[in-house]
Amino acid sequence: MQNIDRLAETAESAWPGAVERIGEEGFSLDAGGLKLLFYVRGGSDETGLCRAGIGSPAELADPGAFAEAALEGNFFWGGTGGATLSYCAADGGVHLTDSFAADALAGDPQAFASFADGMVRAAQDWRLRFSLYAKAGKEAL
Protein backbone atom coordinates (compact mmCIF):
# COMPACT_ATOMS: atom_id res chain seq x y z
CA MET A 1 0.00 0.00 0.00
CA GLN A 2 2.95 2.28 -0.54
CA ASN A 3 1.27 4.38 -3.24
CA ILE A 4 -1.90 5.00 -1.20
CA ASP A 5 0.28 6.16 1.73
CA ARG A 6 2.18 8.53 -0.55
CA LEU A 7 -1.09 9.68 -2.10
CA ALA A 8 -2.60 10.40 1.34
CA GLU A 9 0.48 12.44 2.27
CA THR A 10 0.17 14.35 -1.03
CA ALA A 11 -3.53 14.97 -0.37
CA GLU A 12 -2.70 16.34 3.08
CA SER A 13 -0.16 18.71 1.48
CA ALA A 14 -2.75 19.92 -1.04
CA TRP A 15 -5.72 20.04 1.40
CA PRO A 16 -4.31 20.44 4.96
CA GLY A 17 -6.60 19.10 7.67
CA ALA A 18 -9.12 17.63 5.23
CA VAL A 19 -7.79 14.05 5.00
CA GLU A 20 -8.99 11.13 7.11
CA ARG A 21 -7.43 7.66 6.74
CA ILE A 22 -9.73 4.67 6.13
CA GLY A 23 -7.80 1.64 7.24
CA GLU A 24 -4.77 0.75 5.17
CA GLU A 25 -6.36 0.91 1.74
CA GLY A 26 -7.67 4.45 1.46
CA PHE A 27 -8.64 7.84 2.79
CA SER A 28 -11.39 10.42 2.54
CA LEU A 29 -11.00 14.05 1.60
CA ASP A 30 -13.50 16.65 2.78
CA ALA A 31 -13.56 19.04 -0.18
CA GLY A 32 -15.87 21.81 0.92
CA GLY A 33 -18.77 19.68 2.08
CA LEU A 34 -18.29 17.03 -0.58
CA LYS A 35 -16.51 13.90 0.58
CA LEU A 36 -14.21 12.22 -1.92
CA LEU A 37 -13.08 8.66 -1.16
CA PHE A 38 -9.69 7.56 -2.49
CA TYR A 39 -8.65 3.92 -2.49
CA VAL A 40 -6.78 1.35 -4.52
CA ARG A 41 -8.48 -1.22 -6.72
CA GLY A 42 -8.22 -4.83 -5.64
CA GLY A 43 -5.10 -4.28 -3.55
CA SER A 44 -3.14 -3.00 -6.54
CA ASP A 45 -0.80 -0.13 -5.80
CA GLU A 46 -0.96 0.96 -9.42
CA THR A 47 -4.58 2.02 -9.97
CA GLY A 48 -6.37 4.43 -7.68
CA LEU A 49 -10.08 5.17 -7.57
CA CYS A 50 -11.86 8.30 -6.43
CA ARG A 51 -15.56 8.18 -5.59
CA ALA A 52 -18.13 10.84 -4.68
CA GLY A 53 -21.70 10.20 -3.58
CA ILE A 54 -24.38 11.80 -5.75
CA GLY A 55 -27.60 10.71 -4.03
CA SER A 56 -30.08 7.91 -3.46
CA PRO A 57 -32.61 6.83 -6.09
CA ALA A 58 -35.22 6.82 -3.29
CA GLU A 59 -35.06 10.65 -3.39
CA LEU A 60 -35.99 10.82 -7.08
CA ALA A 61 -39.43 11.62 -8.45
CA ASP A 62 -38.62 9.55 -11.55
CA PRO A 63 -35.55 7.28 -11.10
CA GLY A 64 -35.83 6.08 -14.71
CA ALA A 65 -35.50 9.62 -16.08
CA PHE A 66 -32.37 10.23 -14.02
CA ALA A 67 -30.97 6.83 -15.07
CA GLU A 68 -31.47 7.87 -18.70
CA ALA A 69 -29.55 11.13 -18.08
CA ALA A 70 -26.79 9.21 -16.29
CA LEU A 71 -26.43 6.81 -19.22
CA GLU A 72 -26.23 9.79 -21.58
CA GLY A 73 -23.56 11.32 -19.32
CA ASN A 74 -21.58 8.09 -19.30
CA PHE A 75 -21.63 7.83 -23.10
CA PHE A 76 -17.95 8.19 -23.98
CA TRP A 77 -17.69 10.00 -20.62
CA GLY A 78 -18.91 13.17 -22.35
CA GLY A 79 -21.01 14.38 -19.42
CA THR A 80 -18.82 13.18 -16.59
CA GLY A 81 -15.36 14.51 -17.38
CA GLY A 82 -14.02 10.98 -17.74
CA ALA A 83 -15.61 9.54 -14.59
CA THR A 84 -18.44 7.01 -14.50
CA LEU A 85 -21.86 7.26 -12.86
CA SER A 86 -23.04 4.05 -11.25
CA TYR A 87 -25.49 2.59 -8.76
CA CYS A 88 -24.22 0.59 -5.77
CA ALA A 89 -26.75 -1.91 -4.44
CA ALA A 90 -24.74 -2.37 -1.23
CA ASP A 91 -25.34 1.20 -0.04
CA GLY A 92 -28.25 2.14 -2.30
CA GLY A 93 -26.48 5.18 -3.71
CA VAL A 94 -25.55 6.72 -7.02
CA HIS A 95 -21.82 7.46 -7.24
CA LEU A 96 -19.39 9.21 -9.55
CA THR A 97 -16.13 7.27 -9.79
CA ASP A 98 -12.91 8.00 -11.62
CA SER A 99 -9.66 6.05 -11.88
CA PHE A 100 -6.10 7.31 -12.04
CA ALA A 101 -2.55 6.00 -11.94
CA ALA A 102 -1.75 6.20 -8.22
CA ASP A 103 1.89 7.09 -8.76
CA ALA A 104 0.96 9.91 -11.18
CA LEU A 105 -0.61 11.96 -8.36
CA ALA A 106 1.47 10.79 -5.39
CA GLY A 107 4.20 13.28 -4.57
CA ASP A 108 2.70 16.10 -6.67
CA PRO A 109 0.30 18.24 -4.58
CA GLN A 110 -0.56 20.47 -7.55
CA ALA A 111 -1.52 17.52 -9.76
CA PHE A 112 -3.51 15.98 -6.89
CA ALA A 113 -5.35 19.26 -6.23
CA SER A 114 -6.15 19.60 -9.94
CA PHE A 115 -7.57 16.06 -10.08
CA ALA A 116 -9.57 16.54 -6.86
CA ASP A 117 -10.92 19.90 -8.04
CA GLY A 118 -12.09 18.28 -11.29
CA MET A 119 -13.86 15.52 -9.37
CA VAL A 120 -15.51 18.07 -7.09
CA ARG A 121 -16.78 20.10 -10.05
CA ALA A 122 -18.14 17.01 -11.82
CA ALA A 123 -19.78 15.67 -8.63
CA GLN A 124 -21.36 19.04 -7.84
CA ASP A 125 -22.72 19.20 -11.38
CA TRP A 126 -24.29 15.75 -11.07
CA ARG A 127 -25.64 16.54 -7.60
CA LEU A 128 -27.36 19.59 -9.08
CA ARG A 129 -28.82 17.49 -11.90
CA PHE A 130 -29.87 14.87 -9.37
CA SER A 131 -31.67 17.50 -7.27
CA LEU A 132 -33.60 18.67 -10.32
CA TYR A 133 -34.87 15.15 -10.92
CA ALA A 134 -35.64 14.77 -7.22
CA LYS A 135 -37.86 17.84 -7.26
CA ALA A 136 -39.97 17.31 -10.34
CA GLY A 137 -38.55 14.57 -12.52
CA LYS A 138 -37.44 15.06 -16.11
CA GLU A 139 -39.95 17.90 -16.71
CA ALA A 140 -37.81 20.21 -14.49
CA LEU A 141 -35.05 20.13 -17.11
C-alpha positions as MATLAB code, in Angstrom:
seq = 'MQNIDRLAETAESAWPGAVERIGEEGFSLDAGGLKLLFYVRGGSDETGLCRAGIGSPAELADPGAFAEAALEGNFFWGGTGGATLSYCAADGGVHLTDSFAADALAGDPQAFASFADGMVRAAQDWRLRFSLYAKAGKEAL';
ca = [
       0.000    0.000    0.000;
       2.949    2.281   -0.536;
       1.269    4.384   -3.236;
      -1.896    4.999   -1.200;
       0.277    6.159    1.729;
       2.184    8.533   -0.551;
      -1.091    9.682   -2.098;
      -2.603   10.398    1.339;
       0.477   12.441    2.267;
       0.172   14.345   -1.029;
      -3.532   14.974   -0.373;
      -2.700   16.345    3.081;
      -0.161   18.706    1.476;
      -2.752   19.925   -1.040;
      -5.717   20.036    1.398;
      -4.312   20.441    4.960;
      -6.600   19.097    7.666;
      -9.124   17.634    5.229;
      -7.794   14.051    4.995;
      -8.994   11.130    7.111;
      -7.433    7.658    6.740;
      -9.732    4.673    6.128;
      -7.800    1.642    7.237;
      -4.766    0.748    5.166;
      -6.363    0.907    1.739;
      -7.666    4.450    1.456;
      -8.639    7.843    2.793;
     -11.390   10.421    2.535;
     -11.002   14.052    1.605;
     -13.504   16.655    2.779;
     -13.558   19.036   -0.183;
     -15.874   21.809    0.917;
     -18.773   19.684    2.083;
     -18.286   17.031   -0.582;
     -16.510   13.902    0.580;
     -14.212   12.215   -1.916;
     -13.082    8.664   -1.164;
      -9.695    7.561   -2.494;
      -8.646    3.919   -2.489;
      -6.777    1.355   -4.520;
      -8.477   -1.217   -6.718;
      -8.222   -4.825   -5.637;
      -5.096   -4.283   -3.547;
      -3.139   -2.997   -6.536;
      -0.798   -0.126   -5.796;
      -0.960    0.959   -9.423;
      -4.576    2.025   -9.974;
      -6.369    4.433   -7.684;
     -10.078    5.165   -7.567;
     -11.864    8.303   -6.429;
     -15.563    8.184   -5.594;
     -18.129   10.836   -4.680;
     -21.702   10.203   -3.582;
     -24.377   11.804   -5.750;
     -27.601   10.713   -4.027;
     -30.075    7.914   -3.460;
     -32.611    6.831   -6.090;
     -35.225    6.820   -3.292;
     -35.060   10.650   -3.394;
     -35.991   10.822   -7.082;
     -39.430   11.624   -8.450;
     -38.617    9.550  -11.547;
     -35.547    7.285  -11.097;
     -35.835    6.083  -14.711;
     -35.504    9.620  -16.075;
     -32.366   10.226  -14.024;
     -30.967    6.833  -15.071;
     -31.467    7.865  -18.695;
     -29.552   11.127  -18.081;
     -26.792    9.212  -16.291;
     -26.431    6.811  -19.217;
     -26.227    9.787  -21.579;
     -23.560   11.323  -19.317;
     -21.580    8.087  -19.297;
     -21.626    7.833  -23.105;
     -17.950    8.186  -23.978;
     -17.685    9.995  -20.624;
     -18.908   13.169  -22.345;
     -21.015   14.380  -19.424;
     -18.817   13.183  -16.590;
     -15.357   14.511  -17.378;
     -14.016   10.976  -17.738;
     -15.611    9.545  -14.592;
     -18.440    7.008  -14.502;
     -21.857    7.255  -12.855;
     -23.043    4.051  -11.252;
     -25.489    2.586   -8.757;
     -24.219    0.594   -5.768;
     -26.751   -1.906   -4.437;
     -24.745   -2.370   -1.226;
     -25.336    1.202   -0.044;
     -28.251    2.142   -2.304;
     -26.476    5.179   -3.714;
     -25.546    6.722   -7.016;
     -21.816    7.457   -7.243;
     -19.394    9.215   -9.555;
     -16.134    7.266   -9.791;
     -12.907    8.004  -11.624;
      -9.663    6.054  -11.876;
      -6.100    7.314  -12.037;
      -2.555    6.003  -11.939;
      -1.751    6.200   -8.217;
       1.893    7.085   -8.761;
       0.958    9.906  -11.180;
      -0.610   11.962   -8.357;
       1.467   10.793   -5.392;
       4.201   13.283   -4.569;
       2.701   16.103   -6.670;
       0.297   18.241   -4.577;
      -0.558   20.469   -7.551;
      -1.517   17.517   -9.761;
      -3.509   15.978   -6.890;
      -5.346   19.262   -6.232;
      -6.150   19.603   -9.937;
      -7.568   16.060  -10.085;
      -9.569   16.540   -6.859;
     -10.922   19.901   -8.043;
     -12.093   18.282  -11.290;
     -13.856   15.524   -9.372;
     -15.513   18.068   -7.086;
     -16.785   20.100  -10.054;
     -18.141   17.007  -11.825;
     -19.776   15.674   -8.629;
     -21.361   19.041   -7.838;
     -22.722   19.205  -11.381;
     -24.285   15.753  -11.074;
     -25.645   16.542   -7.600;
     -27.363   19.589   -9.083;
     -28.820   17.486  -11.900;
     -29.869   14.866   -9.365;
     -31.666   17.498   -7.268;
     -33.603   18.674  -10.315;
     -34.870   15.150  -10.917;
     -35.642   14.772   -7.222;
     -37.864   17.843   -7.258;
     -39.966   17.315  -10.337;
     -38.554   14.574  -12.524;
     -37.445   15.062  -16.107;
     -39.949   17.898  -16.713;
     -37.810   20.211  -14.493;
     -35.049   20.129  -17.107;
];
